[in-house]
PDB file of C-alpha atoms in Angstrom:
ATOM      1  CA  UNK A   1     110.280  55.361 144.584  1.00  0.00           C
ATOM      2  CA  UNK A   2     112.364  53.186 146.916  1.00  0.00           C
ATOM      3  CA  UNK A   3     109.305  52.183 148.905  1.00  0.00           C
ATOM      4  CA  UNK A   4     107.401  51.373 145.719  1.00  0.00           C
ATOM      5  CA  UNK A   5     110.324  49.271 144.522  1.00  0.00           C
ATOM      6  CA  UNK A   6     110.263  47.263 147.748  1.00  0.00           C
ATOM      7  CA  UNK A   7     106.638  46.467 146.970  1.00  0.00           C
ATOM      8  CA  UNK A   8     107.523  45.133 143.502  1.00  0.00           C
ATOM      9  CA  UNK A   9     108.582  41.493 143.859  1.00  0.00           C
ATOM     10  CA  UNK A  10     110.307  41.215 140.481  1.00  0.00           C
ATOM     11  CA  UNK A  11     112.348  44.388 140.997  1.00  0.00           C
ATOM     12  CA  UNK A  12     113.235  43.235 144.495  1.00  0.00           C
ATOM     13  CA  UNK A  13     114.456  39.869 143.207  1.00  0.00           C
ATOM     14  CA  UNK A  14     116.530  41.479 140.453  1.00  0.00           C
ATOM     15  CA  UNK A  15     118.037  43.916 142.945  1.00  0.00           C
ATOM     16  CA  UNK A  16     119.039  41.049 145.235  1.00  0.00           C
ATOM     17  CA  UNK A  17     120.510  39.099 142.319  1.00  0.00           C
ATOM     18  CA  UNK A  18     122.537  42.089 141.111  1.00  0.00           C
ATOM     19  CA  UNK A  19     123.849  42.811 144.599  1.00  0.00           C
ATOM     20  CA  UNK A  20     125.150  39.255 144.969  1.00  0.00           C
ATOM     21  CA  UNK A  21     126.520  39.096 141.414  1.00  0.00           C
ATOM     22  CA  UNK A  22     128.352  42.438 141.374  1.00  0.00           C
ATOM     23  CA  UNK A  23     128.829  43.284 145.037  1.00  0.00           C
ATOM     24  CA  UNK A  24     128.753  46.828 146.391  1.00  0.00           C
ATOM     25  CA  UNK A  25     129.727  48.450 143.081  1.00  0.00           C
ATOM     26  CA  UNK A  26     128.686  48.792 139.438  1.00  0.00           C
ATOM     27  CA  UNK A  27     125.335  47.114 138.700  1.00  0.00           C
ATOM     28  CA  UNK A  28     125.206  45.878 142.283  1.00  0.00           C
ATOM     29  CA  UNK A  29     124.145  49.385 143.289  1.00  0.00           C
ATOM     30  CA  UNK A  30     120.583  50.659 142.908  1.00  0.00           C
ATOM     31  CA  UNK A  31     120.317  53.895 140.906  1.00  0.00           C
ATOM     32  CA  UNK A  32     117.640  55.108 143.354  1.00  0.00           C
ATOM     33  CA  UNK A  33     120.091  54.832 146.233  1.00  0.00           C
ATOM     34  CA  UNK A  34     118.862  54.021 149.728  1.00  0.00           C
ATOM     35  CA  UNK A  35     116.695  55.851 152.231  1.00  0.00           C
ATOM     36  CA  UNK A  36     119.837  56.480 154.318  1.00  0.00           C
ATOM     37  CA  UNK A  37     121.933  57.904 151.454  1.00  0.00           C
ATOM     38  CA  UNK A  38     119.070  60.026 150.111  1.00  0.00           C
ATOM     39  CA  UNK A  39     118.629  61.652 153.519  1.00  0.00           C
ATOM     40  CA  UNK A  40     122.266  62.816 153.443  1.00  0.00           C
ATOM     41  CA  UNK A  41     122.252  64.361 149.956  1.00  0.00           C
ATOM     42  CA  UNK A  42     122.326  68.178 149.894  1.00  0.00           C
ATOM     43  CA  UNK A  43     121.563  70.526 146.990  1.00  0.00           C
ATOM     44  CA  UNK A  44     125.277  71.346 146.792  1.00  0.00           C
ATOM     45  CA  UNK A  45     126.006  67.654 146.185  1.00  0.00           C
ATOM     46  CA  UNK A  46     123.562  67.569 143.270  1.00  0.00           C
ATOM     47  CA  UNK A  47     125.039  70.743 141.760  1.00  0.00           C
ATOM     48  CA  UNK A  48     128.591  69.415 142.065  1.00  0.00           C
ATOM     49  CA  UNK A  49     127.611  66.122 140.436  1.00  0.00           C
ATOM     50  CA  UNK A  50     125.978  68.020 137.554  1.00  0.00           C
ATOM     51  CA  UNK A  51     129.027  70.242 137.048  1.00  0.00           C
ATOM     52  CA  UNK A  52     131.297  67.182 136.915  1.00  0.00           C
ATOM     53  CA  UNK A  53     129.315  65.182 134.351  1.00  0.00           C
ATOM     54  CA  UNK A  54     127.320  67.688 132.270  1.00  0.00           C
ATOM     55  CA  UNK A  55     130.269  69.120 130.339  1.00  0.00           C
ATOM     56  CA  UNK A  56     131.072  69.601 126.617  1.00  0.00           C
ATOM     57  CA  UNK A  57     133.720  66.872 126.811  1.00  0.00           C
ATOM     58  CA  UNK A  58     131.064  64.400 128.001  1.00  0.00           C
ATOM     59  CA  UNK A  59     128.286  65.386 125.596  1.00  0.00           C
ATOM     60  CA  UNK A  60     126.984  64.327 122.194  1.00  0.00           C
ATOM     61  CA  UNK A  61     124.302  66.446 120.505  1.00  0.00           C
ATOM     62  CA  UNK A  62     122.307  64.666 117.792  1.00  0.00           C
ATOM     63  CA  UNK A  63     119.919  66.596 115.536  1.00  0.00           C
ATOM     64  CA  UNK A  64     117.806  64.821 112.911  1.00  0.00           C
ATOM     65  CA  UNK A  65     115.053  66.168 110.682  1.00  0.00           C
ATOM     66  CA  UNK A  66     114.278  68.363 107.718  1.00  0.00           C
ATOM     67  CA  UNK A  67     116.893  70.977 108.615  1.00  0.00           C
ATOM     68  CA  UNK A  68     119.782  72.785 106.974  1.00  0.00           C
ATOM     69  CA  UNK A  69     122.853  71.223 108.586  1.00  0.00           C
ATOM     70  CA  UNK A  70     125.036  74.306 108.015  1.00  0.00           C
ATOM     71  CA  UNK A  71     122.532  76.651 109.661  1.00  0.00           C
ATOM     72  CA  UNK A  72     121.952  74.270 112.559  1.00  0.00           C
ATOM     73  CA  UNK A  73     125.688  73.867 113.169  1.00  0.00           C
ATOM     74  CA  UNK A  74     126.148  77.658 113.283  1.00  0.00           C
ATOM     75  CA  UNK A  75     123.213  78.082 115.656  1.00  0.00           C
ATOM     76  CA  UNK A  76     124.487  75.352 117.987  1.00  0.00           C
ATOM     77  CA  UNK A  77     128.012  76.787 118.090  1.00  0.00           C
ATOM     78  CA  UNK A  78     126.587  80.218 118.930  1.00  0.00           C
ATOM     79  CA  UNK A  79     124.203  78.918 121.602  1.00  0.00           C
ATOM     80  CA  UNK A  80     126.835  76.817 123.373  1.00  0.00           C
ATOM     81  CA  UNK A  81     129.854  79.079 122.871  1.00  0.00           C
ATOM     82  CA  UNK A  82     130.173  79.902 126.569  1.00  0.00           C
ATOM     83  CA  UNK A  83     129.758  76.323 127.811  1.00  0.00           C
ATOM     84  CA  UNK A  84     133.075  75.199 129.280  1.00  0.00           C
ATOM     85  CA  UNK A  85     134.262  71.960 130.858  1.00  0.00           C
ATOM     86  CA  UNK A  86     134.641  72.196 134.628  1.00  0.00           C
ATOM     87  CA  UNK A  87     137.565  69.783 134.799  1.00  0.00           C
ATOM     88  CA  UNK A  88     138.673  66.256 134.038  1.00  0.00           C
ATOM     89  CA  UNK A  89     135.948  63.659 133.711  1.00  0.00           C
ATOM     90  CA  UNK A  90     135.876  60.634 136.013  1.00  0.00           C
ATOM     91  CA  UNK A  91     137.595  57.638 134.477  1.00  0.00           C
ATOM     92  CA  UNK A  92     135.182  55.039 133.117  1.00  0.00           C
ATOM     93  CA  UNK A  93     136.195  51.551 134.122  1.00  0.00           C
ATOM     94  CA  UNK A  94     135.694  48.921 131.425  1.00  0.00           C
ATOM     95  CA  UNK A  95     137.364  46.086 133.315  1.00  0.00           C
ATOM     96  CA  UNK A  96     135.036  45.520 136.275  1.00  0.00           C
ATOM     97  CA  UNK A  97     134.792  41.819 137.070  1.00  0.00           C
ATOM     98  CA  UNK A  98     131.636  40.489 138.745  1.00  0.00           C
ATOM     99  CA  UNK A  99     131.761  37.992 141.577  1.00  0.00           C
ATOM    100  CA  UNK A 100     131.817  34.556 139.938  1.00  0.00           C
ATOM    101  CA  UNK A 101     130.657  31.727 142.172  1.00  0.00           C
ATOM    102  CA  UNK A 102     127.252  30.107 142.630  1.00  0.00           C
ATOM    103  CA  UNK A 103     125.175  31.936 145.223  1.00  0.00           C
ATOM    104  CA  UNK A 104     121.654  31.856 146.604  1.00  0.00           C
ATOM    105  CA  UNK A 105     119.622  34.611 148.240  1.00  0.00           C
ATOM    106  CA  UNK A 106     116.191  34.248 149.772  1.00  0.00           C
ATOM    107  CA  UNK A 107     114.155  37.211 150.971  1.00  0.00           C
ATOM    108  CA  UNK A 108     110.574  37.567 152.193  1.00  0.00           C
ATOM    109  CA  UNK A 109     107.823  40.061 151.408  1.00  0.00           C
ATOM    110  CA  UNK A 110     104.289  40.334 152.694  1.00  0.00           C
ATOM    111  CA  UNK A 111     102.823  39.011 149.432  1.00  0.00           C
ATOM    112  CA  UNK A 112     101.046  35.883 148.231  1.00  0.00           C
ATOM    113  CA  UNK A 113     103.310  35.029 145.295  1.00  0.00           C
ATOM    114  CA  UNK A 114     106.972  34.069 144.870  1.00  0.00           C
ATOM    115  CA  UNK A 115     109.518  35.297 142.318  1.00  0.00           C
ATOM    116  CA  UNK A 116     112.589  33.444 141.082  1.00  0.00           C
ATOM    117  CA  UNK A 117     115.482  35.174 139.278  1.00  0.00           C
ATOM    118  CA  UNK A 118     118.600  33.357 138.064  1.00  0.00           C
ATOM    119  CA  UNK A 119     121.398  35.683 136.947  1.00  0.00           C
ATOM    120  CA  UNK A 120     124.700  35.091 135.162  1.00  0.00           C
ATOM    121  CA  UNK A 121     127.612  37.458 134.412  1.00  0.00           C
ATOM    122  CA  UNK A 122     126.971  38.902 130.949  1.00  0.00           C
ATOM    123  CA  UNK A 123     128.583  40.887 128.167  1.00  0.00           C
ATOM    124  CA  UNK A 124     129.066  44.556 127.208  1.00  0.00           C
ATOM    125  CA  UNK A 125     127.826  46.977 124.551  1.00  0.00           C
ATOM    126  CA  UNK A 126     131.050  46.773 122.555  1.00  0.00           C
ATOM    127  CA  UNK A 127     131.585  42.989 122.747  1.00  0.00           C
ATOM    128  CA  UNK A 128     131.484  40.952 119.555  1.00  0.00           C
ATOM    129  CA  UNK A 129     129.011  38.496 121.103  1.00  0.00           C
ATOM    130  CA  UNK A 130     126.499  41.218 121.989  1.00  0.00           C
ATOM    131  CA  UNK A 131     124.095  40.397 119.148  1.00  0.00           C
ATOM    132  CA  UNK A 132     124.070  36.667 119.937  1.00  0.00           C
ATOM    133  CA  UNK A 133     123.158  37.439 123.549  1.00  0.00           C
ATOM    134  CA  UNK A 134     120.373  39.792 122.473  1.00  0.00           C
ATOM    135  CA  UNK A 135     118.941  37.102 120.210  1.00  0.00           C
ATOM    136  CA  UNK A 136     119.155  34.582 123.041  1.00  0.00           C
ATOM    137  CA  UNK A 137     117.207  36.947 125.286  1.00  0.00           C
ATOM    138  CA  UNK A 138     114.554  37.573 122.641  1.00  0.00           C
ATOM    139  CA  UNK A 139     114.132  33.842 121.956  1.00  0.00           C
ATOM    140  CA  UNK A 140     113.509  33.254 125.676  1.00  0.00           C
ATOM    141  CA  UNK A 141     111.091  36.118 126.271  1.00  0.00           C
ATOM    142  CA  UNK A 142     108.088  36.254 123.952  1.00  0.00           C
ATOM    143  CA  UNK A 143     104.810  34.357 124.262  1.00  0.00           C
ATOM    144  CA  UNK A 144     106.078  31.696 121.865  1.00  0.00           C
ATOM    145  CA  UNK A 145     109.400  31.192 123.656  1.00  0.00           C
ATOM    146  CA  UNK A 146     110.591  27.859 125.026  1.00  0.00           C
ATOM    147  CA  UNK A 147     110.402  29.249 128.563  1.00  0.00           C
ATOM    148  CA  UNK A 148     106.797  30.384 128.163  1.00  0.00           C
ATOM    149  CA  UNK A 149     105.601  27.251 126.348  1.00  0.00           C
ATOM    150  CA  UNK A 150     107.258  24.768 128.708  1.00  0.00           C
ATOM    151  CA  UNK A 151     107.285  26.397 132.143  1.00  0.00           C
ATOM    152  CA  UNK A 152     104.002  28.311 131.943  1.00  0.00           C
ATOM    153  CA  UNK A 153     101.858  26.552 129.345  1.00  0.00           C
ATOM    154  CA  UNK A 154     102.914  22.891 129.533  1.00  0.00           C
ATOM    155  CA  UNK A 155     103.893  22.564 133.196  1.00  0.00           C
ATOM    156  CA  UNK A 156     101.665  25.323 134.562  1.00  0.00           C
ATOM    157  CA  UNK A 157     104.356  26.511 136.956  1.00  0.00           C
ATOM    158  CA  UNK A 158     104.455  30.270 136.428  1.00  0.00           C
ATOM    159  CA  UNK A 159     102.246  33.343 136.079  1.00  0.00           C
ATOM    160  CA  UNK A 160     104.907  34.944 133.880  1.00  0.00           C
ATOM    161  CA  UNK A 161     108.383  33.945 132.692  1.00  0.00           C
ATOM    162  CA  UNK A 162     111.115  35.462 130.552  1.00  0.00           C
ATOM    163  CA  UNK A 163     114.718  36.572 130.199  1.00  0.00           C
ATOM    164  CA  UNK A 164     116.599  39.861 130.508  1.00  0.00           C
ATOM    165  CA  UNK A 165     119.936  40.827 128.977  1.00  0.00           C
ATOM    166  CA  UNK A 166     121.566  43.946 130.481  1.00  0.00           C
ATOM    167  CA  UNK A 167     124.359  45.538 128.434  1.00  0.00           C
ATOM    168  CA  UNK A 168     126.585  48.434 129.480  1.00  0.00           C
ATOM    169  CA  UNK A 169     130.029  49.940 129.126  1.00  0.00           C
ATOM    170  CA  UNK A 170     131.107  47.234 131.535  1.00  0.00           C
ATOM    171  CA  UNK A 171     129.752  43.670 131.246  1.00  0.00           C
ATOM    172  CA  UNK A 172     126.228  43.332 132.599  1.00  0.00           C
ATOM    173  CA  UNK A 173     124.173  40.220 133.221  1.00  0.00           C
ATOM    174  CA  UNK A 174     121.836  37.706 131.604  1.00  0.00           C
ATOM    175  CA  UNK A 175     118.926  36.497 133.708  1.00  0.00           C
ATOM    176  CA  UNK A 176     115.892  34.223 133.665  1.00  0.00           C
ATOM    177  CA  UNK A 177     112.900  35.198 135.794  1.00  0.00           C
ATOM    178  CA  UNK A 178     109.470  33.882 136.730  1.00  0.00           C
ATOM    179  CA  UNK A 179     106.569  34.676 139.036  1.00  0.00           C
ATOM    180  CA  UNK A 180     104.997  31.604 140.626  1.00  0.00           C
ATOM    181  CA  UNK A 181     103.193  30.099 143.583  1.00  0.00           C
ATOM    182  CA  UNK A 182     105.459  29.710 146.646  1.00  0.00           C
ATOM    183  CA  UNK A 183     105.221  25.909 146.669  1.00  0.00           C
ATOM    184  CA  UNK A 184     106.325  25.788 143.018  1.00  0.00           C
ATOM    185  CA  UNK A 185     109.366  28.049 143.320  1.00  0.00           C
ATOM    186  CA  UNK A 186     111.884  25.209 143.696  1.00  0.00           C
ATOM    187  CA  UNK A 187     110.528  23.419 140.625  1.00  0.00           C
ATOM    188  CA  UNK A 188     110.572  26.651 138.599  1.00  0.00           C
ATOM    189  CA  UNK A 189     114.217  27.124 139.537  1.00  0.00           C
ATOM    190  CA  UNK A 190     115.000  23.569 138.441  1.00  0.00           C
ATOM    191  CA  UNK A 191     113.197  23.982 135.109  1.00  0.00           C
ATOM    192  CA  UNK A 192     114.919  27.285 134.292  1.00  0.00           C
ATOM    193  CA  UNK A 193     118.320  25.748 135.016  1.00  0.00           C
ATOM    194  CA  UNK A 194     117.355  22.840 132.740  1.00  0.00           C
ATOM    195  CA  UNK A 195     116.579  25.318 129.958  1.00  0.00           C
ATOM    196  CA  UNK A 196     119.964  26.977 130.479  1.00  0.00           C
ATOM    197  CA  UNK A 197     121.604  23.547 130.175  1.00  0.00           C
ATOM    198  CA  UNK A 198     119.697  22.823 126.944  1.00  0.00           C
ATOM    199  CA  UNK A 199     120.838  26.140 125.502  1.00  0.00           C
ATOM    200  CA  UNK A 200     124.431  25.250 126.357  1.00  0.00           C
ATOM    201  CA  UNK A 201     124.251  21.773 124.841  1.00  0.00           C
ATOM    202  CA  UNK A 202     121.778  22.177 121.979  1.00  0.00           C
ATOM    203  CA  UNK A 203     121.439  25.931 121.281  1.00  0.00           C
ATOM    204  CA  UNK A 204     118.225  27.324 119.786  1.00  0.00           C
ATOM    205  CA  UNK A 205     116.383  25.760 116.874  1.00  0.00           C
ATOM    206  CA  UNK A 206     116.541  27.279 113.392  1.00  0.00           C
ATOM    207  CA  UNK A 207     112.946  28.466 113.781  1.00  0.00           C
ATOM    208  CA  UNK A 208     113.621  30.084 117.167  1.00  0.00           C
ATOM    209  CA  UNK A 209     116.635  31.962 115.823  1.00  0.00           C
ATOM    210  CA  UNK A 210     114.750  33.060 112.699  1.00  0.00           C
ATOM    211  CA  UNK A 211     111.818  34.353 114.767  1.00  0.00           C
ATOM    212  CA  UNK A 212     114.110  36.206 117.187  1.00  0.00           C
ATOM    213  CA  UNK A 213     115.983  37.881 114.321  1.00  0.00           C
ATOM    214  CA  UNK A 214     112.754  38.949 112.629  1.00  0.00           C
ATOM    215  CA  UNK A 215     111.356  40.430 115.837  1.00  0.00           C
ATOM    216  CA  UNK A 216     114.490  42.376 116.807  1.00  0.00           C
ATOM    217  CA  UNK A 217     115.091  43.732 113.301  1.00  0.00           C
ATOM    218  CA  UNK A 218     111.400  44.621 112.959  1.00  0.00           C
ATOM    219  CA  UNK A 219     111.449  46.513 116.265  1.00  0.00           C
ATOM    220  CA  UNK A 220     114.585  48.364 115.180  1.00  0.00           C
ATOM    221  CA  UNK A 221     113.024  49.400 111.869  1.00  0.00           C
ATOM    222  CA  UNK A 222     109.977  50.755 113.689  1.00  0.00           C
ATOM    223  CA  UNK A 223     112.202  52.649 116.159  1.00  0.00           C
ATOM    224  CA  UNK A 224     114.167  54.256 113.316  1.00  0.00           C
ATOM    225  CA  UNK A 225     110.959  55.799 111.960  1.00  0.00           C
ATOM    226  CA  UNK A 226     110.693  58.030 115.033  1.00  0.00           C
ATOM    227  CA  UNK A 227     113.366  60.739 114.894  1.00  0.00           C
ATOM    228  CA  UNK A 228     113.589  61.227 118.649  1.00  0.00           C
ATOM    229  CA  UNK A 229     114.333  57.548 119.207  1.00  0.00           C
ATOM    230  CA  UNK A 230     116.820  57.472 116.334  1.00  0.00           C
ATOM    231  CA  UNK A 231     118.618  60.587 117.586  1.00  0.00           C
ATOM    232  CA  UNK A 232     118.870  59.142 121.087  1.00  0.00           C
ATOM    233  CA  UNK A 233     120.292  55.850 119.788  1.00  0.00           C
ATOM    234  CA  UNK A 234     122.938  57.460 117.596  1.00  0.00           C
ATOM    235  CA  UNK A 235     123.941  59.966 120.284  1.00  0.00           C
ATOM    236  CA  UNK A 236     124.429  57.221 122.858  1.00  0.00           C
ATOM    237  CA  UNK A 237     126.333  55.021 120.387  1.00  0.00           C
ATOM    238  CA  UNK A 238     128.697  57.927 119.744  1.00  0.00           C
ATOM    239  CA  UNK A 239     129.018  58.729 123.454  1.00  0.00           C
ATOM    240  CA  UNK A 240     129.770  55.086 124.299  1.00  0.00           C
ATOM    241  CA  UNK A 241     132.498  54.818 121.671  1.00  0.00           C
ATOM    242  CA  UNK A 242     130.615  52.682 119.142  1.00  0.00           C
ATOM    243  CA  UNK A 243     130.287  55.512 116.621  1.00  0.00           C
ATOM    244  CA  UNK A 244     127.084  57.232 115.514  1.00  0.00           C
ATOM    245  CA  UNK A 245     126.910  55.004 112.419  1.00  0.00           C
ATOM    246  CA  UNK A 246     126.809  51.797 114.460  1.00  0.00           C
ATOM    247  CA  UNK A 247     123.020  51.640 114.265  1.00  0.00           C
ATOM    248  CA  UNK A 248     123.083  51.518 110.456  1.00  0.00           C
ATOM    249  CA  UNK A 249     125.082  48.299 110.399  1.00  0.00           C
ATOM    250  CA  UNK A 250     123.561  46.462 113.331  1.00  0.00           C
ATOM    251  CA  UNK A 251     120.824  44.736 111.322  1.00  0.00           C
ATOM    252  CA  UNK A 252     123.534  43.002 109.308  1.00  0.00           C
ATOM    253  CA  UNK A 253     125.319  41.973 112.513  1.00  0.00           C
ATOM    254  CA  UNK A 254     122.104  40.437 113.830  1.00  0.00           C
ATOM    255  CA  UNK A 255     121.424  38.591 110.570  1.00  0.00           C
ATOM    256  CA  UNK A 256     124.962  37.173 110.606  1.00  0.00           C
ATOM    257  CA  UNK A 257     124.525  35.403 113.970  1.00  0.00           C
ATOM    258  CA  UNK A 258     124.437  31.610 113.601  1.00  0.00           C
ATOM    259  CA  UNK A 259     123.135  28.816 115.807  1.00  0.00           C
ATOM    260  CA  UNK A 260     126.751  28.010 116.618  1.00  0.00           C
ATOM    261  CA  UNK A 261     127.251  31.603 117.816  1.00  0.00           C
ATOM    262  CA  UNK A 262     124.238  31.359 120.122  1.00  0.00           C
ATOM    263  CA  UNK A 263     125.437  28.033 121.507  1.00  0.00           C
ATOM    264  CA  UNK A 264     128.892  29.513 122.101  1.00  0.00           C
ATOM    265  CA  UNK A 265     127.552  32.429 124.151  1.00  0.00           C
ATOM    266  CA  UNK A 266     125.268  30.093 126.107  1.00  0.00           C
ATOM    267  CA  UNK A 267     128.265  27.929 126.964  1.00  0.00           C
ATOM    268  CA  UNK A 268     130.346  30.989 127.850  1.00  0.00           C
ATOM    269  CA  UNK A 269     127.829  32.851 130.005  1.00  0.00           C
ATOM    270  CA  UNK A 270     125.086  30.497 131.231  1.00  0.00           C
ATOM    271  CA  UNK A 271     127.393  28.506 133.466  1.00  0.00           C
ATOM    272  CA  UNK A 272     125.921  26.888 136.582  1.00  0.00           C
ATOM    273  CA  UNK A 273     129.090  27.649 138.558  1.00  0.00           C
ATOM    274  CA  UNK A 274     128.501  31.385 137.975  1.00  0.00           C
ATOM    275  CA  UNK A 275     124.764  31.523 138.654  1.00  0.00           C
ATOM    276  CA  UNK A 276     123.125  33.653 141.325  1.00  0.00           C
ATOM    277  CA  UNK A 277     119.635  32.508 142.362  1.00  0.00           C
ATOM    278  CA  UNK A 278     117.428  35.075 144.064  1.00  0.00           C
ATOM    279  CA  UNK A 279     114.039  33.993 145.450  1.00  0.00           C
ATOM    280  CA  UNK A 280     111.424  36.223 147.042  1.00  0.00           C
ATOM    281  CA  UNK A 281     108.969  34.238 149.178  1.00  0.00           C
ATOM    282  CA  UNK A 282     105.834  35.283 151.086  1.00  0.00           C
ATOM    283  CA  UNK A 283     106.357  36.136 154.727  1.00  0.00           C
ATOM    284  CA  UNK A 284     107.126  39.004 157.061  1.00  0.00           C
ATOM    285  CA  UNK A 285     110.324  40.760 155.879  1.00  0.00           C
TER     286      UNK A 285
END
């Protein structure tokens, strides 16, 4: 998996951006680890990690369907009666602060194309500006987005282009990304930073915001039709402290976001003094 990731230019660029933005902690770490750390892991380490985290105090069980809730509750209590917590859970930090200063990283891979990623410190799952950031990401990602129409279609600078908004218990990141020809990488970077500036000064248009709301709410309605997806969402919302009913009210939160809200989050997060630019260029690594 690690070797395959090294061969993926976009994943490599995002990994480099995260490492510079967050340092050697939090989202700066790769969940796959490294070849060196994997070699040192023993089966006893895996078992100890499982015992520490997979405990009743750190678990939410969500069951949805055509069932009798009373019977299910009795069956669950019987099945899990002997499951005991192994000890105190590790403390979850909600105050991690990313490195905030403009940075640039350039790496090489034995490929023909270049990838540009520009990342900014972002927001968290429980923040009040979460929905505005999600709408901003959606408006910058589809085939009718300003990034796609200007950078790919009008200027012909990129093979693909979009945005990513990572949310977590601690603040994540917001990023623009594009795959391009090596000689066009600098211009792609310039154009993406211009788009960030326009979002800070002008926000989205009414039509862009309307389209982003319709797409996100439509996707959520489709997801709620599948019980497995709905159960997963509500269980995680409960586990993360949002409450299992959070999902029911999120459509209204999305609808309530205004153009002024989107402009405010763009001004707050898409700051040039906090940007990390990661570029992967062709060459021998």
